[in-house]
Short mmCIF file of C-alpha atoms and ligand atoms in Angstrom, two decimals:
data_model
loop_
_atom_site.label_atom_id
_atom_site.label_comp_id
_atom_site.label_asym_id
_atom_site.label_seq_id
_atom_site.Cartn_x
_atom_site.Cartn_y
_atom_site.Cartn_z
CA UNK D 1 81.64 -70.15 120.45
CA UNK D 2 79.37 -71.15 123.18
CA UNK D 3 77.30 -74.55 122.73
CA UNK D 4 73.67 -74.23 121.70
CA UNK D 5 70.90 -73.39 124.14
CA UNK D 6 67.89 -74.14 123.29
CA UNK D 7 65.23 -72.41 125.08
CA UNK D 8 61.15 -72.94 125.47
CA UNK D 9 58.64 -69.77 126.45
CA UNK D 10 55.28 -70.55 128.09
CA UNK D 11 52.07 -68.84 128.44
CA UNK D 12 52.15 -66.66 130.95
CA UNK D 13 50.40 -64.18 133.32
CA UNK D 14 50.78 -60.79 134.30
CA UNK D 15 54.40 -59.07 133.63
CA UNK D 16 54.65 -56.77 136.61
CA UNK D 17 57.79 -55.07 138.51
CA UNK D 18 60.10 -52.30 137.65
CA UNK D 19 63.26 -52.71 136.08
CA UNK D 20 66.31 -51.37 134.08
CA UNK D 21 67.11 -53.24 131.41
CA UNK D 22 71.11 -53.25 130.25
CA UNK D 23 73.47 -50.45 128.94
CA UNK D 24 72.84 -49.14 124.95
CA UNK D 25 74.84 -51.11 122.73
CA UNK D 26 75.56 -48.48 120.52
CA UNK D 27 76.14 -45.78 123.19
CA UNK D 28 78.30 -48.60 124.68
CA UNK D 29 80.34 -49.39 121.79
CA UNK D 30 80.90 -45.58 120.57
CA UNK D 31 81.98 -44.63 124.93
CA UNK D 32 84.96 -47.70 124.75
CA UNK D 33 86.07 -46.55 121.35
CA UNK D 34 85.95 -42.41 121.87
CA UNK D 35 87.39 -43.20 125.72
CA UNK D 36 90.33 -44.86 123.98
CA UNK D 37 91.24 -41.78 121.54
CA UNK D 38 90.94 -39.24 124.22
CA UNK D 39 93.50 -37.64 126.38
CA UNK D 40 92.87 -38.61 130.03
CA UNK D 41 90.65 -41.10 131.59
CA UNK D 42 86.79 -41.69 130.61
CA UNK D 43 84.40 -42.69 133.39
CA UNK D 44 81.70 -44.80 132.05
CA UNK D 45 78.80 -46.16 134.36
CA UNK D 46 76.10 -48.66 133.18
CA UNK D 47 78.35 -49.83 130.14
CA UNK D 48 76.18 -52.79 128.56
CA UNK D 49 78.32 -55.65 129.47
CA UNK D 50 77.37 -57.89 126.66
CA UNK D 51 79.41 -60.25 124.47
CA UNK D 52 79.45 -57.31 121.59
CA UNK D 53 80.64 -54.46 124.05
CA UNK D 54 83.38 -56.94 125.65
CA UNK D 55 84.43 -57.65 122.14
CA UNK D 56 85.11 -54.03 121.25
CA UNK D 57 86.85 -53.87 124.47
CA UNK D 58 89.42 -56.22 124.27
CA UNK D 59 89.89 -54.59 121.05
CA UNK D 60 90.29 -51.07 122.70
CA UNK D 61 93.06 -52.71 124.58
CA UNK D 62 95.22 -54.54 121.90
CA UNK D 63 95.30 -50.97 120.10
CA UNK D 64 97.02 -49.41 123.14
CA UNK D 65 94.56 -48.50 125.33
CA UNK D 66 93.44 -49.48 128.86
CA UNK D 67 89.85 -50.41 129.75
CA UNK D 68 89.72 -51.54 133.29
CA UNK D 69 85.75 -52.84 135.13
CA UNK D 70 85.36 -51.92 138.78
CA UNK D 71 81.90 -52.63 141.10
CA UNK D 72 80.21 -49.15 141.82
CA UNK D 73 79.09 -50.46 145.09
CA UNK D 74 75.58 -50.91 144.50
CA UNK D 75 75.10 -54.11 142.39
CA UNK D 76 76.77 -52.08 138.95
CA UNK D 77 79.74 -51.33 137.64
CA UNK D 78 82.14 -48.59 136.67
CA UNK D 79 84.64 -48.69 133.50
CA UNK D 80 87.58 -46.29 133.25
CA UNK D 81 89.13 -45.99 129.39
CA UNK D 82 92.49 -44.45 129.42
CA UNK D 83 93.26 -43.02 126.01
CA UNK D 84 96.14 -42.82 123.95
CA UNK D 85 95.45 -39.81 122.39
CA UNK D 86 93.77 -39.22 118.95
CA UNK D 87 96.18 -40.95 116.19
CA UNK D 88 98.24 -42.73 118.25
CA UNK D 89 96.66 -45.69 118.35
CA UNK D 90 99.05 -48.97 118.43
CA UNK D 91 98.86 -51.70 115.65
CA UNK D 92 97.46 -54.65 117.56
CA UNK D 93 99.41 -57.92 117.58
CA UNK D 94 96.44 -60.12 117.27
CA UNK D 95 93.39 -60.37 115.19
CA UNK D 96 90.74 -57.99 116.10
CA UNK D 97 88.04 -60.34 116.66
CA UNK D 98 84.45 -58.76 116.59
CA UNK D 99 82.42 -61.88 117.38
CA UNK D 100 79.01 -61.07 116.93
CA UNK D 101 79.09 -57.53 116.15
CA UNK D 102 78.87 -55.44 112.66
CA UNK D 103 78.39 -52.09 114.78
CA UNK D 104 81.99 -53.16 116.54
CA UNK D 105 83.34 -54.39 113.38
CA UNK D 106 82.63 -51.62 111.11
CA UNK D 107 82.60 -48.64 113.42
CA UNK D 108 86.22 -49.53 114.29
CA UNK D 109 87.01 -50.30 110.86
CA UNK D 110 86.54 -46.41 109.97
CA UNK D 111 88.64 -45.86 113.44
CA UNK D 112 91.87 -47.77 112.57
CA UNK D 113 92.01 -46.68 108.75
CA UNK D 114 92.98 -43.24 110.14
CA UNK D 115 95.82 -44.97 111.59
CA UNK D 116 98.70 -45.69 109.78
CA UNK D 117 98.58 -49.32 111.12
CA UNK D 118 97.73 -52.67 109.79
CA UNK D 119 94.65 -54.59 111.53
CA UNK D 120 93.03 -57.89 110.59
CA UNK D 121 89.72 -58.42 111.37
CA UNK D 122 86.78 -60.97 111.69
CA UNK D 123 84.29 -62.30 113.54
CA UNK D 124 81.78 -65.25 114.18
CA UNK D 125 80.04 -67.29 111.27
CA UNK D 126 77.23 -64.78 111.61
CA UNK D 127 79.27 -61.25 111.39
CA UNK D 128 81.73 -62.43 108.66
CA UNK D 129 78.57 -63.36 106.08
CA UNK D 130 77.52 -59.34 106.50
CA UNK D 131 78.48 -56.82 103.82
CA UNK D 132 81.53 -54.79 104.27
CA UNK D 133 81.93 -52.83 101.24
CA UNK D 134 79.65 -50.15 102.10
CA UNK D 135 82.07 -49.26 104.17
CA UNK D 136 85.58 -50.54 102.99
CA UNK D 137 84.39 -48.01 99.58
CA UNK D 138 83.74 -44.59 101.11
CA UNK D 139 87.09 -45.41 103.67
CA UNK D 140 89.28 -46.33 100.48
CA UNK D 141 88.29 -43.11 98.69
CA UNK D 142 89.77 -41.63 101.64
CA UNK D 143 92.72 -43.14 100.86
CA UNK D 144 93.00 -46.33 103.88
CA UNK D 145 93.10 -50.14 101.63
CA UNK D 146 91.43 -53.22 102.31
CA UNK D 147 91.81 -56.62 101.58
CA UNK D 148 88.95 -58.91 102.15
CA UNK D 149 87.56 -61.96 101.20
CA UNK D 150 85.08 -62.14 97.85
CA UNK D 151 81.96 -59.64 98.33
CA UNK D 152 83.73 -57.43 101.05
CA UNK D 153 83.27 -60.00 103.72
CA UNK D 154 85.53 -60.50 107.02
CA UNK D 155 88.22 -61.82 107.60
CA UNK D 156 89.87 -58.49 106.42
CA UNK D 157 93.11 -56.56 106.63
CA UNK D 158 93.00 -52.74 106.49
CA UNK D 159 95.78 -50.84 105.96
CA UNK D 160 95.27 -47.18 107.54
CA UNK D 161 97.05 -44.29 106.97
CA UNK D 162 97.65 -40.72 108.87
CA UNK D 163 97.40 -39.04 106.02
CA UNK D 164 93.68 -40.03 104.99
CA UNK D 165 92.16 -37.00 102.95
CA UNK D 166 88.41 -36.16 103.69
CA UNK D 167 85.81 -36.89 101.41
CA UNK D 168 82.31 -35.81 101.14
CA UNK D 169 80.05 -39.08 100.30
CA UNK D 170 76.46 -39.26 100.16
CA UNK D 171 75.23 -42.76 102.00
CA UNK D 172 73.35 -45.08 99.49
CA UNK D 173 72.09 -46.97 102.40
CA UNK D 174 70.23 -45.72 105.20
CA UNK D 175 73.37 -46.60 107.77
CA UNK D 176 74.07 -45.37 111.06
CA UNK D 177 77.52 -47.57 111.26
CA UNK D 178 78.44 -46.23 107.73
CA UNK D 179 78.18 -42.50 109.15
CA UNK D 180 79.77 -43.65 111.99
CA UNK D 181 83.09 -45.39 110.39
CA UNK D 182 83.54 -42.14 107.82
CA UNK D 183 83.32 -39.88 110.36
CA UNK D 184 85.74 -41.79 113.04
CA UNK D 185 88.29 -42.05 109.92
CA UNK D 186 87.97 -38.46 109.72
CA UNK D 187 88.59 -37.66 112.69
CA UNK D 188 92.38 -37.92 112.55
CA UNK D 189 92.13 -36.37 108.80
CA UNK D 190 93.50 -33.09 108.39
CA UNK D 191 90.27 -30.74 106.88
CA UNK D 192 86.35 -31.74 106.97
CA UNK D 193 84.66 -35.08 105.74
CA UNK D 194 81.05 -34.90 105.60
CA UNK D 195 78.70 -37.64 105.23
CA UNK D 196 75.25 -36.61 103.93
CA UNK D 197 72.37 -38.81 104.54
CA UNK D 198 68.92 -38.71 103.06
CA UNK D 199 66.94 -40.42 105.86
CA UNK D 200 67.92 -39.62 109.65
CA UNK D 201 70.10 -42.71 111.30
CA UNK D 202 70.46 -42.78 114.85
CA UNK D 203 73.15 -39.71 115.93
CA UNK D 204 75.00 -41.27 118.73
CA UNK D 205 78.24 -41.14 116.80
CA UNK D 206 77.79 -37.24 116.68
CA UNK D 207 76.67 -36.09 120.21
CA UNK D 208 79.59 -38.07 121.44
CA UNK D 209 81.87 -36.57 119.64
CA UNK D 210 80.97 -32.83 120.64
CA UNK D 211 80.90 -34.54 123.96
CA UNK D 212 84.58 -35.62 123.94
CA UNK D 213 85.54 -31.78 122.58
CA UNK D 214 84.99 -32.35 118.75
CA UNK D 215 83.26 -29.91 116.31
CA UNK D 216 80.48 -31.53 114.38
CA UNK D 217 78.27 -29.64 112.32
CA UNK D 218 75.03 -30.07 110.32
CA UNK D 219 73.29 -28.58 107.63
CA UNK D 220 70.22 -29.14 106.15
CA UNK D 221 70.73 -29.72 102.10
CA UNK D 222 68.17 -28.18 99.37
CA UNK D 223 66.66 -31.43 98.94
CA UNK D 224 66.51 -32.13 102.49
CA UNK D 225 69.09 -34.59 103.08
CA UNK D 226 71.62 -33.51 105.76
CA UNK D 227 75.39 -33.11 105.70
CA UNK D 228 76.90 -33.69 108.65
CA UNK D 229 80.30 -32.45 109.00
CA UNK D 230 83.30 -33.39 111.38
CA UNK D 231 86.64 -31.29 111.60
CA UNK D 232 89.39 -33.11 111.94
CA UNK D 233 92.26 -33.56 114.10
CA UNK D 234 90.42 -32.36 117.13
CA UNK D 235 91.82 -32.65 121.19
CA UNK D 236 89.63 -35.40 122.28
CA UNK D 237 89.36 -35.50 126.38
CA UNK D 238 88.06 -38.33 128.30
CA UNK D 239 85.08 -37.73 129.70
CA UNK D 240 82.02 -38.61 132.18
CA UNK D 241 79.40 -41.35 130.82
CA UNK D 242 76.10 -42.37 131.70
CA UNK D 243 74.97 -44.93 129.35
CA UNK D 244 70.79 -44.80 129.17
CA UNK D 245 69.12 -48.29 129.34
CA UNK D 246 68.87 -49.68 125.65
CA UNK D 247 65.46 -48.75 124.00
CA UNK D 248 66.27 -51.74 121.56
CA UNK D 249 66.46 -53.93 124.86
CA UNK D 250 63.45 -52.61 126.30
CA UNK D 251 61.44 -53.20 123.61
CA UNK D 252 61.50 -57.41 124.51
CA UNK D 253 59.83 -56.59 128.06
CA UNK D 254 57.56 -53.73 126.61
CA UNK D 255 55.44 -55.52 123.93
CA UNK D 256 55.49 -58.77 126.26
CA UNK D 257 53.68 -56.54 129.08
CA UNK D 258 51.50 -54.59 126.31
CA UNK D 259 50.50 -58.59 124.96
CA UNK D 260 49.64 -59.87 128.60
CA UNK D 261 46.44 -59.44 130.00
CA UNK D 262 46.37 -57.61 133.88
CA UNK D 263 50.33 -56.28 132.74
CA UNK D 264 52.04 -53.11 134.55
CA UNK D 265 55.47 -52.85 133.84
CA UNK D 266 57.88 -49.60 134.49
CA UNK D 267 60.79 -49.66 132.53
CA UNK D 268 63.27 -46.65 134.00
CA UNK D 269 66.11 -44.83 132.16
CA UNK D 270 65.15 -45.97 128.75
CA UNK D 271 67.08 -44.16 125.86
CA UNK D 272 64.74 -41.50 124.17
CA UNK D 273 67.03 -40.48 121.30
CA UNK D 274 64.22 -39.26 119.16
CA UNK D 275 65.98 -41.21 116.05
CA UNK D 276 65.46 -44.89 118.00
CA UNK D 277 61.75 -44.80 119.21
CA UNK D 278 59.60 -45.68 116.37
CA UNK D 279 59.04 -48.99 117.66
CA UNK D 280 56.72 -46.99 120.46
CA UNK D 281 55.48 -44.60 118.33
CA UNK D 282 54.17 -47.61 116.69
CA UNK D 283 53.29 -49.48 119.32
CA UNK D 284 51.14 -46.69 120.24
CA UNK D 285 49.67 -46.16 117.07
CA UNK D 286 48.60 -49.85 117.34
CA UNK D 287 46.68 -48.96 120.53
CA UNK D 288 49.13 -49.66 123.42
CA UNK D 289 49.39 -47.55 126.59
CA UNK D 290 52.67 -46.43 127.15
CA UNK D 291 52.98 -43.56 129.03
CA UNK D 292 56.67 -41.76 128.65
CA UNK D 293 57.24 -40.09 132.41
CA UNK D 294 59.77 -38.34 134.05
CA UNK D 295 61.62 -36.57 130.67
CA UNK D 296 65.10 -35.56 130.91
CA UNK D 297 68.67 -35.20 130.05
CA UNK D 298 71.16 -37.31 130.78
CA UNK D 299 74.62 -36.73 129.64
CA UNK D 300 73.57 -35.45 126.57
CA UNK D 301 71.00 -38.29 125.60
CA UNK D 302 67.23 -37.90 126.42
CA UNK D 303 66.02 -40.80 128.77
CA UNK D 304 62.09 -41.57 130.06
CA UNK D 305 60.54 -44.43 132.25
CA UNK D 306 58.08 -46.42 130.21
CA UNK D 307 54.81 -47.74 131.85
CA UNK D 308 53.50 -50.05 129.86
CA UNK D 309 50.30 -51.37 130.75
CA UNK D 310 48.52 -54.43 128.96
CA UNK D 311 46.59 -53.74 125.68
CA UNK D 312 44.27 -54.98 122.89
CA UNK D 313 46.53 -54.03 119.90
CA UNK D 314 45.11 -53.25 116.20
CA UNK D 315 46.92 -53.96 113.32
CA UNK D 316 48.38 -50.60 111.20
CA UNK D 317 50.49 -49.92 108.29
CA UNK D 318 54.11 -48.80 109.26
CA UNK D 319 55.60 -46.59 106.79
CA UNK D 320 59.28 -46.97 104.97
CA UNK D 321 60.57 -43.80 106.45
CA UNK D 322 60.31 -45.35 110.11
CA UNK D 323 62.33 -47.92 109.51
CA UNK D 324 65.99 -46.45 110.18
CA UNK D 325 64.53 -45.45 114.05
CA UNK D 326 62.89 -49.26 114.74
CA UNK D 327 65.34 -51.04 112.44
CA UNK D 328 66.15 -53.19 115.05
CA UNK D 329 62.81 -53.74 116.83
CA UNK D 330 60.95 -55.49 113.54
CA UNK D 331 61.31 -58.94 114.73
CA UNK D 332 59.26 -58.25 118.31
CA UNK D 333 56.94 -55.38 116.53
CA UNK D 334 55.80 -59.00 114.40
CA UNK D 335 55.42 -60.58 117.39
CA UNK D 336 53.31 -58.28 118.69
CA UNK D 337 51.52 -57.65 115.02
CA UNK D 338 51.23 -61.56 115.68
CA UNK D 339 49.03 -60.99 118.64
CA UNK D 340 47.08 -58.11 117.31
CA UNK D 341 43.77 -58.04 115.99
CA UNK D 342 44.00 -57.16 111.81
CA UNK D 343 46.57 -56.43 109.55
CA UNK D 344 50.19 -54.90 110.04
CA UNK D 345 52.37 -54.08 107.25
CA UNK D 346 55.72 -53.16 107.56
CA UNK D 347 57.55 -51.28 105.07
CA UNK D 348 60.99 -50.41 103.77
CA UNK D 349 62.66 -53.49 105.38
CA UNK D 350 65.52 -54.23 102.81
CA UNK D 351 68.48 -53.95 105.20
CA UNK D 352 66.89 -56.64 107.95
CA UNK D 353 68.50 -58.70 105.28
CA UNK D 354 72.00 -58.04 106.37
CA UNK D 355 71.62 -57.74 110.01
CA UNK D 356 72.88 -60.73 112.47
CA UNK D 357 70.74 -63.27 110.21
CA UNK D 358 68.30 -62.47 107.17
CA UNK D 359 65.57 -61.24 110.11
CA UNK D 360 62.86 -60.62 107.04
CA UNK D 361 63.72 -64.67 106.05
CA UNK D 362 63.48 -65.45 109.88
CA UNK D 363 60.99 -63.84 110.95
CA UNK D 364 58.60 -64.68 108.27
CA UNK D 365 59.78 -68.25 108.56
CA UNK D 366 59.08 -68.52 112.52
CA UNK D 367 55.75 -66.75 112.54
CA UNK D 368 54.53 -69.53 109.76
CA UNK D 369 55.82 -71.93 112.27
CA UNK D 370 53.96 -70.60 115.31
CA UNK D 371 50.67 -70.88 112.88
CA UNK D 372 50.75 -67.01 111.93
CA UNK D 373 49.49 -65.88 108.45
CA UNK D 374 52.20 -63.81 106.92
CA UNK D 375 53.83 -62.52 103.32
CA UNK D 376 56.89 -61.29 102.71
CA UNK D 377 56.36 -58.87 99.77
CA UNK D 378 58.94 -58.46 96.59
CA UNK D 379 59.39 -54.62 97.67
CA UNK D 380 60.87 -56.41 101.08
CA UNK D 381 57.46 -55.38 102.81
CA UNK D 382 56.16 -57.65 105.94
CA UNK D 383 52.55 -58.33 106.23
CA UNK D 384 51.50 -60.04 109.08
CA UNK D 385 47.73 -61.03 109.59
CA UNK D 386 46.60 -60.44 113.38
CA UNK D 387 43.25 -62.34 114.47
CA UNK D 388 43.01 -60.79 118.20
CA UNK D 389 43.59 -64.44 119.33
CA UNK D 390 46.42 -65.80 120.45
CA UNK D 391 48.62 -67.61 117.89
CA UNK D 392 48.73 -71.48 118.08
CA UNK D 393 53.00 -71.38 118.31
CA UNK D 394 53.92 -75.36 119.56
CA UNK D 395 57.16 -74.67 117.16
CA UNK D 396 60.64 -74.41 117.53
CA UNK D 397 62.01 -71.75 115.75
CA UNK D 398 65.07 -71.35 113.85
CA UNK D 399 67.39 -68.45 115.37
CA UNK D 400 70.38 -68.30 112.94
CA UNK D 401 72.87 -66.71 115.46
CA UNK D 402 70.53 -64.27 116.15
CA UNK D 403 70.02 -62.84 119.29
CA UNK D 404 67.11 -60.54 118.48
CA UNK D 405 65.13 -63.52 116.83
CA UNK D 406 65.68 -65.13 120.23
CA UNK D 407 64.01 -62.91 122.18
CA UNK D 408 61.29 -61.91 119.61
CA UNK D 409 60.00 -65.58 119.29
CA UNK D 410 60.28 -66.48 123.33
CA UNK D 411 58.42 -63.03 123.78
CA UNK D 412 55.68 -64.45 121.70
CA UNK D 413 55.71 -67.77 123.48
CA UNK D 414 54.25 -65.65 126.30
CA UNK D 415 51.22 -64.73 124.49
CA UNK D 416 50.27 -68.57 122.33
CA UNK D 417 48.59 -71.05 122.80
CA UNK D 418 51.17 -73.63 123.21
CA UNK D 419 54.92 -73.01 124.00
CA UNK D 420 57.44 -71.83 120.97
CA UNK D 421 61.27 -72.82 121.27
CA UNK D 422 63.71 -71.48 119.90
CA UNK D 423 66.70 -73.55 118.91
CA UNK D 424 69.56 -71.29 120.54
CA UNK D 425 69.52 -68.63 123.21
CA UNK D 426 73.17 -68.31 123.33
CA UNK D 427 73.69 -65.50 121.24
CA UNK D 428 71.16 -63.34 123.39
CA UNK D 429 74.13 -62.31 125.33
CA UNK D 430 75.63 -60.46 122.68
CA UNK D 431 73.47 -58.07 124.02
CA UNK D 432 70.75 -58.54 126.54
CA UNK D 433 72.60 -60.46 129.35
CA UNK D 434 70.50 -62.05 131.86
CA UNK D 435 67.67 -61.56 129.64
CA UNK D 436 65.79 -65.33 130.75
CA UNK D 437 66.45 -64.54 134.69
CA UNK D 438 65.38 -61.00 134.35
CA UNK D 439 62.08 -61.94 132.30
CA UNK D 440 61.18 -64.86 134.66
CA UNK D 441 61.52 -62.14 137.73
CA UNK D 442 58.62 -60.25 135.95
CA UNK D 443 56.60 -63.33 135.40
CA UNK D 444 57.90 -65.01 131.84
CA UNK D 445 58.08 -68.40 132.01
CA UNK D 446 61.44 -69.04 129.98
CA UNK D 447 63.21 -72.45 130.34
CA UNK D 448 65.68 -74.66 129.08
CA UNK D 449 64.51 -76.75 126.56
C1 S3P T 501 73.82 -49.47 114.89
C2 S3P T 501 73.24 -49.18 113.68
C3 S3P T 501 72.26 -50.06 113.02
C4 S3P T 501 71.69 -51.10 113.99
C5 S3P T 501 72.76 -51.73 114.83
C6 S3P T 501 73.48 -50.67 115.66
C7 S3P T 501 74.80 -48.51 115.44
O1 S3P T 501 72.91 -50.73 111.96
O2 S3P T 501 71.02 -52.11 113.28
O3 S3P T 501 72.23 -52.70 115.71
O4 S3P T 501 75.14 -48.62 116.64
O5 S3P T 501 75.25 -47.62 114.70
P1 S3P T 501 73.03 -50.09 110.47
O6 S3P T 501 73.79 -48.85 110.58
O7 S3P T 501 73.75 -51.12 109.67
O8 S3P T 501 71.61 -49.90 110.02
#
């Protein structure tokens, strides 16, 4: 891995400009990894070119498929995926190394144990300390095996089979990457595996496939879970893809204009995928002005450009159910609770303890840092105690291979009193590259420390 880059975030004026902020990650991941089952060649423009994506590309390739970048002519690029046809993936000769990446690392897991292949996997410090099991169990009822090191962690072999048979499994955690690795596995399964999930994760996974040609059904369950069914063994075809810009991404430059006083900021093409945007729904509740213009379709996914205009934010109560739509955006909605005047409490935030770090642990930990009142409750609630005022910050902050805690904690450097490092800025190009250059062009103030 890279060496450490520490990085320092001054107060700042006005964010102003207009931008596009990189590809979706998950929209990203799922086009490389559908383009390389398909028959034929998928076009994808605006692919988020971040360490995570490039990961799962290079994987692509060492099972049998081809993933080649061109320039698009106008400062982007282009990616064509040729596929080797559902099931015929080829059993790499190399470790499949995910870096960074549990959406890479599981989704593909669920991929290759259709297979009937061997594949090793791991990853970076980081990724191989995450939980595996949840989905290594649902896959091995299926009928793939795993063997991985003590609690389900990476480094771990799966042995796939083409004879998987489907299974109907009910998620016990709230898990769009769970969903997503059953329903990959089944798609080379002869029959229909169903996943039912209780809270709505973000459906990505499923509008893609019915994209590429597959049926995927859902139904709505007495006690209002829903099943959502794929039939197996359909013809994939490669396909046309516009990635939208990553709402997760956008979120960084958002609350940073919302916390700066005399801030106008248009963020264009942002991903609108009703199951990602409770971080602006919230945001909004708090009092911001974000105005959502230009609606529409595009390729399947809805996509808006975000004004965002400077406000005085209030402090609210964000309830449990929110969380699998924001899941990622807790770390900068605390920044911004940071900066807001009263109370926020956050709700329901079990799994930020198995994303890139312990982000409940970090976050609560930096805040305290940066001179911010906070508890972090025993029902894994976050309360964080706004005074309208700008934090004190003058910390460095602790990042944990991290890349979200990164950007959180050097978007609140914008807004403090005094300047807040944070210890390593590498791992924000896992999935926001450029994010320092592209900041500073809207007025940040983001250095090397
Ligand atoms: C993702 C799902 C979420 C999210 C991750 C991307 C996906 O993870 O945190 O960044 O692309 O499916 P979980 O499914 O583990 O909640």
């Amino acid at each position: 891995m890279t060496h450490a880059r520490p990085l320092r975030s001054t107060t700042t004026g006005a964010i102003r400009g207009s931008i596009r902020v990189p590809g979706d990650k998950s929209i990203s991941h799922r086009s490389l990894m559908l383009g390389a089952i398909a028959v034929g060649e998928t076009v994808i423009h605006g692919l988020l070119e971040g360490e995570d994506v490039l990961h799962t590309a290079a994987a692509m390739r060492l099972l049998g498929a081809e993933a080649e970048r061109s320039d698009d002519g106008q400062g982007g690029s282009v990616w064509r995926v040729r596929g080797v046809g559902l099931g015929a993936l080829q059993e790499p000769a190399q470790v499949l190394d995910m870096g960074n990446s549990g959406t890479a690392a599981r989704l593909l897991m669920g991929l290759v144990a259709g297979h009937p292949i061997s594949c090793v996997f791991t990853g970076d410090a980081s990724l191989n300390k995450r939980p595996m099991a949840r989905v290594t169990n649902p896959l091995e009822e299926m009928g793939a095996r795993f063997v991985s090191r003590s609690g389900g962690r990476l480094p771990l072999t799966v042995v796939g089979s083409g004879e998987l048979v489907p299974i109907t499994y009910r998620l016990p955690v709230a898990s769009a990457q769970v969903k997503s690795a059953i329903l990959l596995a089944g798609l080379n399964t002869a029959g229909a595996t169903t996943v039912i999930e209780a809270e709505p994760t973000r459906d990505h996974t499923e509008l893609m496939l019915r994209h590429f040609g597959a049926t995927v059904t859902t139904e709505r369950l007495e006690d209002g879970a829903l099943a959502v069914t794929v039939t197996g063994q359909p013809e994939l075809t490669g396909r046309s893809i516009h990635v939208p810009a990553d709402p997760s991404s956008a979120a960084f430059p958002a609350v940073a204009a919302l916390l700066r006083p005399g801030s106008e900021l248009l963020l264009n093409d942002v991903g609108m995928n009703p199951r990602r945007t409770g971080l602006y729904d919230t945001l909004v509740e708090m009092g911001g002005s974000i105005a959502f213009e230009n609606r529409r379709d595009q390729a399947g996914e809805p996509v808006a450009d975000l004004r965002v205009r400077h406000s005085a934010l209030k402090g609210i109560v964000v309830p449990a159910d929110r969380a699998p739509s924001m899941i990622d955006e807790y770390p900068v909605l605390a920044a911004a609770a940071a900066c807001a005047e009263g109370t926020t409490v956050m709700l329901g935030l079990k799994e930020l303890r198995v994303k890139e770090s312990d982000r409940l642990a970090m976050v609560a930990e930096g805040l305290t840092r940066c001179g911010v009142s906070v508890e972090v409750g025993a029902d894994d609630s976050l309360t964080v105690h706004g005074t309208g005022k700008p934090p004190k910050g003058g910390a460095t902050v602790l990042t944990a291979m991290d890349h979200r805690i990164a950007m959180s904690f050097l978007v609140l450097g914008m807004a403090t009193e005094q300047p807040v490092s944070v210890d390593d800025g590498a791992f924000i190009d896992t999935s926001f590259p450029d994010f320092v250059g592209l900041m500073n062009g809207l007025g940040a103030a983001i250095v090397e420390a």
